Coordinates of C-alpha atoms and ligand atoms in Angstrom, one line a residue:
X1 CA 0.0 0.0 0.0
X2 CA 1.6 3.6 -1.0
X3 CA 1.6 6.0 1.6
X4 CA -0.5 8.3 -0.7
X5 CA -3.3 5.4 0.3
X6 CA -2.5 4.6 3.6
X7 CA -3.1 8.7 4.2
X8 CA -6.5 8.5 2.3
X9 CA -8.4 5.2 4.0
X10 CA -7.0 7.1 7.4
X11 CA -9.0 10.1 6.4
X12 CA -12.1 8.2 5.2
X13 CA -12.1 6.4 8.8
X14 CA -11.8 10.2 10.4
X15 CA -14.0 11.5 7.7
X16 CA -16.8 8.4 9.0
X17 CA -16.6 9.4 12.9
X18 CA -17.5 12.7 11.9
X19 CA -20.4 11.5 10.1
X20 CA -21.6 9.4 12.4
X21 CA -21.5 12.7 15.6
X22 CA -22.9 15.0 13.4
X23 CA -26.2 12.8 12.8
X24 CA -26.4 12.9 16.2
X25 CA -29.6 14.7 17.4
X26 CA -28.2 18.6 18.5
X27 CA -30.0 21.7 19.5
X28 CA -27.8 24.0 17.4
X29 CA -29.2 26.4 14.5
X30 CA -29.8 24.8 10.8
X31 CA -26.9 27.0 9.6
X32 CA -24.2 26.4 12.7
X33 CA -24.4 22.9 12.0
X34 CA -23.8 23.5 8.1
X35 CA -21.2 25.4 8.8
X36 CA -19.3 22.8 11.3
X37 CA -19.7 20.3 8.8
X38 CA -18.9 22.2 5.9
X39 CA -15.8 23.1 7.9
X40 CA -14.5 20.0 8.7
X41 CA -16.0 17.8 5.9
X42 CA -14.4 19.2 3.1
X43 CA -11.4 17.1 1.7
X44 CA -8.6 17.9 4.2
X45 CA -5.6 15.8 4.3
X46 CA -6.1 14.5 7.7
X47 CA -2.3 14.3 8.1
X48 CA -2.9 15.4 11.9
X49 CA -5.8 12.7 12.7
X50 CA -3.0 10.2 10.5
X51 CA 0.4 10.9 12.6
X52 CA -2.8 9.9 15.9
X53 CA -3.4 6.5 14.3
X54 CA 0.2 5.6 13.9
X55 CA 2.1 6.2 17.0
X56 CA -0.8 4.7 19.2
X57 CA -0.5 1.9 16.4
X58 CA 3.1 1.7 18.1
X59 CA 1.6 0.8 21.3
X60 CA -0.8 -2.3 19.7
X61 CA -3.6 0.4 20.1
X62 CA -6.4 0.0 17.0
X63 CA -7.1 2.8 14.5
X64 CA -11.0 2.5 15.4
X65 CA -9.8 2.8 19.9
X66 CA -7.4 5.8 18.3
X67 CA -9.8 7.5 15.9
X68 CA -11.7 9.8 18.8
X69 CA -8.4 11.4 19.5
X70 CA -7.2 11.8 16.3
X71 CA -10.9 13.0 15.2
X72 CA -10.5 15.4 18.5
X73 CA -7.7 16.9 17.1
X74 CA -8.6 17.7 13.5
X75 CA -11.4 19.3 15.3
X76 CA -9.2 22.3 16.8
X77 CA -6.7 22.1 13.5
X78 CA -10.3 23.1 11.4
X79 CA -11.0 25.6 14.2
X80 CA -7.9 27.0 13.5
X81 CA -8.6 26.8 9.8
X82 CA -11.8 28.8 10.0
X83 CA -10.4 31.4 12.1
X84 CA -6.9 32.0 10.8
X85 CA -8.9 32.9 7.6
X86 CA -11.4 35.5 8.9
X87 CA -11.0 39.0 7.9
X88 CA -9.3 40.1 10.9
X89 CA -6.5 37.4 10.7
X90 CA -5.4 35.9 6.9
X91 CA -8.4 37.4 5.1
X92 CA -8.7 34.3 2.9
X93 CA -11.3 33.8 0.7
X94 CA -10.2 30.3 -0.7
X95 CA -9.3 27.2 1.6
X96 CA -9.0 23.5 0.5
X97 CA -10.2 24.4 -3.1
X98 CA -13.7 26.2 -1.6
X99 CA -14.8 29.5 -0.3
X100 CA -13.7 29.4 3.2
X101 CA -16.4 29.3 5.8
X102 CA -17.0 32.9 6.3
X103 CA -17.8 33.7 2.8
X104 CA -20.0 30.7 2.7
X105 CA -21.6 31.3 5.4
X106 CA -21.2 34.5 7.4
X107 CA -18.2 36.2 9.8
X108 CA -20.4 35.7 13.2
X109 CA -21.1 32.1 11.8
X110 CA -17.4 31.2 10.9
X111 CA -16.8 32.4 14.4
X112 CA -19.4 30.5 16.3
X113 CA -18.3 27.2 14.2
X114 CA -14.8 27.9 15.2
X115 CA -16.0 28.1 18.8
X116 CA -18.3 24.9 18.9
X117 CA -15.0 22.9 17.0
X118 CA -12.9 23.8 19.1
X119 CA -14.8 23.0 22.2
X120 CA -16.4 19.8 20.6
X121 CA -13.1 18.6 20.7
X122 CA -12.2 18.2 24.4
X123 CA -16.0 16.7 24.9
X124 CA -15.2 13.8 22.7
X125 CA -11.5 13.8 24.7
X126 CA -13.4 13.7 28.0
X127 CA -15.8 11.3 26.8
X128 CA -14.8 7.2 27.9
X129 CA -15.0 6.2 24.2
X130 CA -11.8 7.7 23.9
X131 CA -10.0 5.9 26.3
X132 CA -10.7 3.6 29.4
X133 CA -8.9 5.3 31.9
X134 CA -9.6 8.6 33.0
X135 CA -5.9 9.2 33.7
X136 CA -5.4 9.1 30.1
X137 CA -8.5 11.0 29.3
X138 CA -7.1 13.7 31.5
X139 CA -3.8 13.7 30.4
X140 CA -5.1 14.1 26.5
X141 CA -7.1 17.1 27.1
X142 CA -4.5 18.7 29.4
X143 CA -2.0 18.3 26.5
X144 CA -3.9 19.3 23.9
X145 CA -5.1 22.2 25.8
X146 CA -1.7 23.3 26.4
X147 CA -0.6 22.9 22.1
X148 CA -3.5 24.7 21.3
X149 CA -3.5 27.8 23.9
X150 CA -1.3 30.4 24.6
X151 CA 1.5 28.8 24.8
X152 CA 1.3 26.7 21.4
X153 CA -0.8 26.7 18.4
X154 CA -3.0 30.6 19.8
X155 CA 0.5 32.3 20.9
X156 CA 1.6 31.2 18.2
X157 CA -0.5 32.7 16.2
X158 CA -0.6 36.1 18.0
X159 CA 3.4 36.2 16.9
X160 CA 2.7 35.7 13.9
X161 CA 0.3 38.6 13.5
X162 CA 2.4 41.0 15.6
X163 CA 5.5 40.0 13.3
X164 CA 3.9 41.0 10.4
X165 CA 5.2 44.4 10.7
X166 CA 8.6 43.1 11.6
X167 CA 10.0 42.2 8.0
X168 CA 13.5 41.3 10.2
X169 CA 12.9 38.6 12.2
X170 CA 15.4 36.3 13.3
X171 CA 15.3 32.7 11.9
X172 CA 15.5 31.8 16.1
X173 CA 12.3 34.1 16.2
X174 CA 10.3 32.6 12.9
X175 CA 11.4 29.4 14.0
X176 CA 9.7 29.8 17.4
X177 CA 6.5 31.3 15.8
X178 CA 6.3 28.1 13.7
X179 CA 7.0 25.8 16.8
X180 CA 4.1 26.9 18.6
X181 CA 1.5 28.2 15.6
X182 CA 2.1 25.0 13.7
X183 CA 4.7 22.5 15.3
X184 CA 2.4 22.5 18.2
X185 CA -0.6 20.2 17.1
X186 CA 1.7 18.0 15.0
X187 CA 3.5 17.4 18.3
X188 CA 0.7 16.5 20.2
X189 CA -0.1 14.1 17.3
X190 CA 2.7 11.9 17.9
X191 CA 2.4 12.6 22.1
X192 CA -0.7 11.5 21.7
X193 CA -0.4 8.1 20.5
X194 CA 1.9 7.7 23.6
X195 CA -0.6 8.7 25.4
X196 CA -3.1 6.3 24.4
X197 CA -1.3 3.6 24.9
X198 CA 0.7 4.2 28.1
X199 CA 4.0 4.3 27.0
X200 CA 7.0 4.9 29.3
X201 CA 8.7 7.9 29.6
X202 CA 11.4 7.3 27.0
X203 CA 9.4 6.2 24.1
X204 CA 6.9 9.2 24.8
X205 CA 9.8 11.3 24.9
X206 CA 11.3 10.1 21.8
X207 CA 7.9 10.9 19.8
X208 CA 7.6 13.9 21.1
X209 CA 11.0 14.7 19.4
X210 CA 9.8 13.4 16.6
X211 CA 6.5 15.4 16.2
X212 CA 8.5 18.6 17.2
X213 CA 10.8 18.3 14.2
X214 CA 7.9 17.4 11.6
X215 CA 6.2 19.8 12.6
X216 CA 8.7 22.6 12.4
X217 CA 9.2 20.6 8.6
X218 CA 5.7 20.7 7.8
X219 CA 5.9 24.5 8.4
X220 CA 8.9 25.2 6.2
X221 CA 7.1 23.0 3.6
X222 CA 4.1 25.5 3.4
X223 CA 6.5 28.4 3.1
X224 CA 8.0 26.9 0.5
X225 CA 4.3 25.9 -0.9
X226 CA 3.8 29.8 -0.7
X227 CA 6.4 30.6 -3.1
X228 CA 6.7 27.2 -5.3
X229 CA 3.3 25.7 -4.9
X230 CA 0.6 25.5 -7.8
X231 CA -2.9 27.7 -6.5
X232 CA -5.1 24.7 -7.7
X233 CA -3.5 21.7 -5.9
X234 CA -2.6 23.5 -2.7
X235 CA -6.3 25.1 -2.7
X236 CA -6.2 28.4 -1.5
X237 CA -4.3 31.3 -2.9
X238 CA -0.1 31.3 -3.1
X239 CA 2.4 33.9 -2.9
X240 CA 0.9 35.7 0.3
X241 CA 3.8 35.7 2.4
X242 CA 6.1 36.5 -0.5
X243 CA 3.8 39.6 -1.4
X244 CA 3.9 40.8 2.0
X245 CA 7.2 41.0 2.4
X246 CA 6.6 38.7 5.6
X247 CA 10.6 37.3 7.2
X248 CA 10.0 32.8 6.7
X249 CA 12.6 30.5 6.9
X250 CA 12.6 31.2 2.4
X251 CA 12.9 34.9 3.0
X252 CA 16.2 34.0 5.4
X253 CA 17.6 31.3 3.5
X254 CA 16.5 31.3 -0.2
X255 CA 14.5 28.4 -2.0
X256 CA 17.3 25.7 -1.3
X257 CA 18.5 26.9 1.9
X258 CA 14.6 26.5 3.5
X259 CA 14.7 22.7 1.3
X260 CA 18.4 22.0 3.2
X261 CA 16.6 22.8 6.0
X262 CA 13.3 21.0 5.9
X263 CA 15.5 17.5 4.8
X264 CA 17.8 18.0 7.6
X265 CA 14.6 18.1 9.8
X266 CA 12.8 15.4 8.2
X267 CA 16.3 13.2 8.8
X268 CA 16.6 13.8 12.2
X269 CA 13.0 12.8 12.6
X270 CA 13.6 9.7 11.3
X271 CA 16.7 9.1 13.2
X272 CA 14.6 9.4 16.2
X273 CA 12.6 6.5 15.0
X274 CA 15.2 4.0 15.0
X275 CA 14.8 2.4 18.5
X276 CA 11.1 2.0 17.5
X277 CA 13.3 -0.5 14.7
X278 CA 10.4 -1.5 11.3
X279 CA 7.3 -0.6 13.2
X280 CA 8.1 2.9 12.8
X281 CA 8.0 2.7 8.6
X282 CA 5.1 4.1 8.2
X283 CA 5.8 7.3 10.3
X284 CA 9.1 7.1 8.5
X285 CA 7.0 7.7 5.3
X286 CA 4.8 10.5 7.0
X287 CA 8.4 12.5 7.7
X288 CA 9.3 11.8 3.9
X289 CA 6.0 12.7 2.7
X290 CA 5.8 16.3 4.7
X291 CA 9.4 17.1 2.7
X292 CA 7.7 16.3 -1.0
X293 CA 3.8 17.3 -0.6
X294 CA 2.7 19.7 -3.2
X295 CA -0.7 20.3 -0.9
Ligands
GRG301 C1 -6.7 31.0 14.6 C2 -5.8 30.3 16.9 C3 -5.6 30.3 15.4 C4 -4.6 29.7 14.8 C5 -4.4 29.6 13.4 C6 -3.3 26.9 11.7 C7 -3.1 28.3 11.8 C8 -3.1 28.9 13.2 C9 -3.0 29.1 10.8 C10 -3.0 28.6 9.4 C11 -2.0 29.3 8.6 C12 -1.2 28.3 8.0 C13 -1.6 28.0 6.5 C14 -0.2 27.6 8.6 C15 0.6 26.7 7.9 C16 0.6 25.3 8.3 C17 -0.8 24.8 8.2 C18 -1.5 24.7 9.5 C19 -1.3 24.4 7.0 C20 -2.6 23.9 6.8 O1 -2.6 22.5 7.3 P1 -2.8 21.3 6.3 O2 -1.8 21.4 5.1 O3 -4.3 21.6 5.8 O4 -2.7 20.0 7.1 P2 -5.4 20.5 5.4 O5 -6.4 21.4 4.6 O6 -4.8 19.4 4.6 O7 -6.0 20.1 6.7

């Protein structure tokens, strides 16, 4: 099986649980729950929700007793999603080949979805489908908390937008804007799986490491996306960063600098597989694949 497969019957399996919780029966507004769904059921990668099912896989934990996390996270990555392209923050009009949610919808609604993901997601982490112990339950919503707050994926963001004005950023400064706004969730990925399957301290650890330098990879791969990517496969609009003059790891280091530096990442990632010996191949693909996606 190609990893280009493996990554899509992941998706379908995250792309079924949502299916199934929003038939549930709701109280919220006809157009609140169109706009959740439209947000999250739209033909994202899933790579987050994928990196969940494949380090718990580690720990002989299924993909089904996995998928509520990894379906909890992809829940605050599309929060992030809706919001990051609201007028007041990216001003995108385009997102995974659609209008994003505000111009479908409205601002106030794109806001309220944003609100009701991101909170959905630490119901179905608190709920005991997710995992039998609560210690673990706890320990997932804690961490996930912590990548998505002010100290990760939301500080993170609120960098970025205060750096926009600073075209002279060191790379030790970008670098720590990407850590948090989008190393942060990719991390917690990988912890995750850990997590989930009660793991010791080292081999925790040693995904954790992992995570941290995909996702800094990941990041550098949609800078480079920015400048080299083609509108229609990567499904929203390129060249923003370039046009606004904002500092990235390309700005600092040029085309094949950034590239040097996203396949030095992507090998120390792998190298922090190798105690994990062949079970690890498939995340061993995922670090490959973040270094040659085109979307
Ligand atoms: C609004 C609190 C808040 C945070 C926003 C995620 C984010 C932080 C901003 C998005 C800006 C951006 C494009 C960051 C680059 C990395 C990234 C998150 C890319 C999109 O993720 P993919 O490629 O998207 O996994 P799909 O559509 O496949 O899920």
């Amino acid at each position: 099986m190609t990893f280009q497969s493996k990554l899509q019957s992941h998706a379908l399996l995250t792309a079924e649980y949502f299916e199934k919780r929003f038939a549930e029966t709701h109280s919220a507004p006809a157009h609140l729950h169109n706009s959740i769904k439209y947000a999250v059921l739209n033909g994202g990668k899933r790579f987050r929700p994928f990196l969940v099912l494949e380090s718990a896989q580690l720990f002989g934990i299924s993909y089904e007793e996995a998928l509520p996390t990894a379906a909890a996270l992809e829940c605050i990555h599309c929060y992030s999603l809706v919001h990051d392209d609201l007028p007041a923050m990216d001003d995108d009009d385009m997102r995974r080949g659609r209008p994003t949610v505000h111009i479908a919808f409205d601002e106030a609604t794109a806001i309220l979805a944003g609100d009701s993901l991101l909170t959905f997601a630490f119901e179905i982490l608190s709920e005991e489908a997710t995992h039998s112990d609560p210690q673990v339950r706890l320990a997932l919503i804690s961490k996930l908390a912590q990548a998505s707050g002010y100290n990760g994926m939301a500080g993170g963001q609120a960098r970025d937008l205060a750096a926009e004005e600073e075209k002279t950023l060191s790379l030790d400064e970008i670098g720590l804007i990407q850590t948090m706004k989008t190393g942060a969730l990719i991390r917690f990925a990988c912890e995750a799986g850990a997590l989930l399957g009660h793991a010791g301290k080292k081999e925790k650890d040693t995904l954790i490491a992992f995570g941290d330098k995909i996702g800094r990879a990941f990041q550098i791969a949609d800078d480079l996306l920015d400048v080299e990517g083609d509108p229609e496969k990567v499904g929203k609009a390129t060249a923003k960063d370039t046009n606004a003059g904002k500092a990235t790891f390309v700005s600092h280091l040029g085309i094949e600098g950034a590239k040097s530096a996203l396949n030095q990442l992507r090998d120390d990632a792998i190298n922090d597989l190798s105690s994990f010996g062949a079970k690890a191949s498939t995340l061993i693909e995922a670090a490959h694949f973040v270094t040659k996606r085109d979307h």
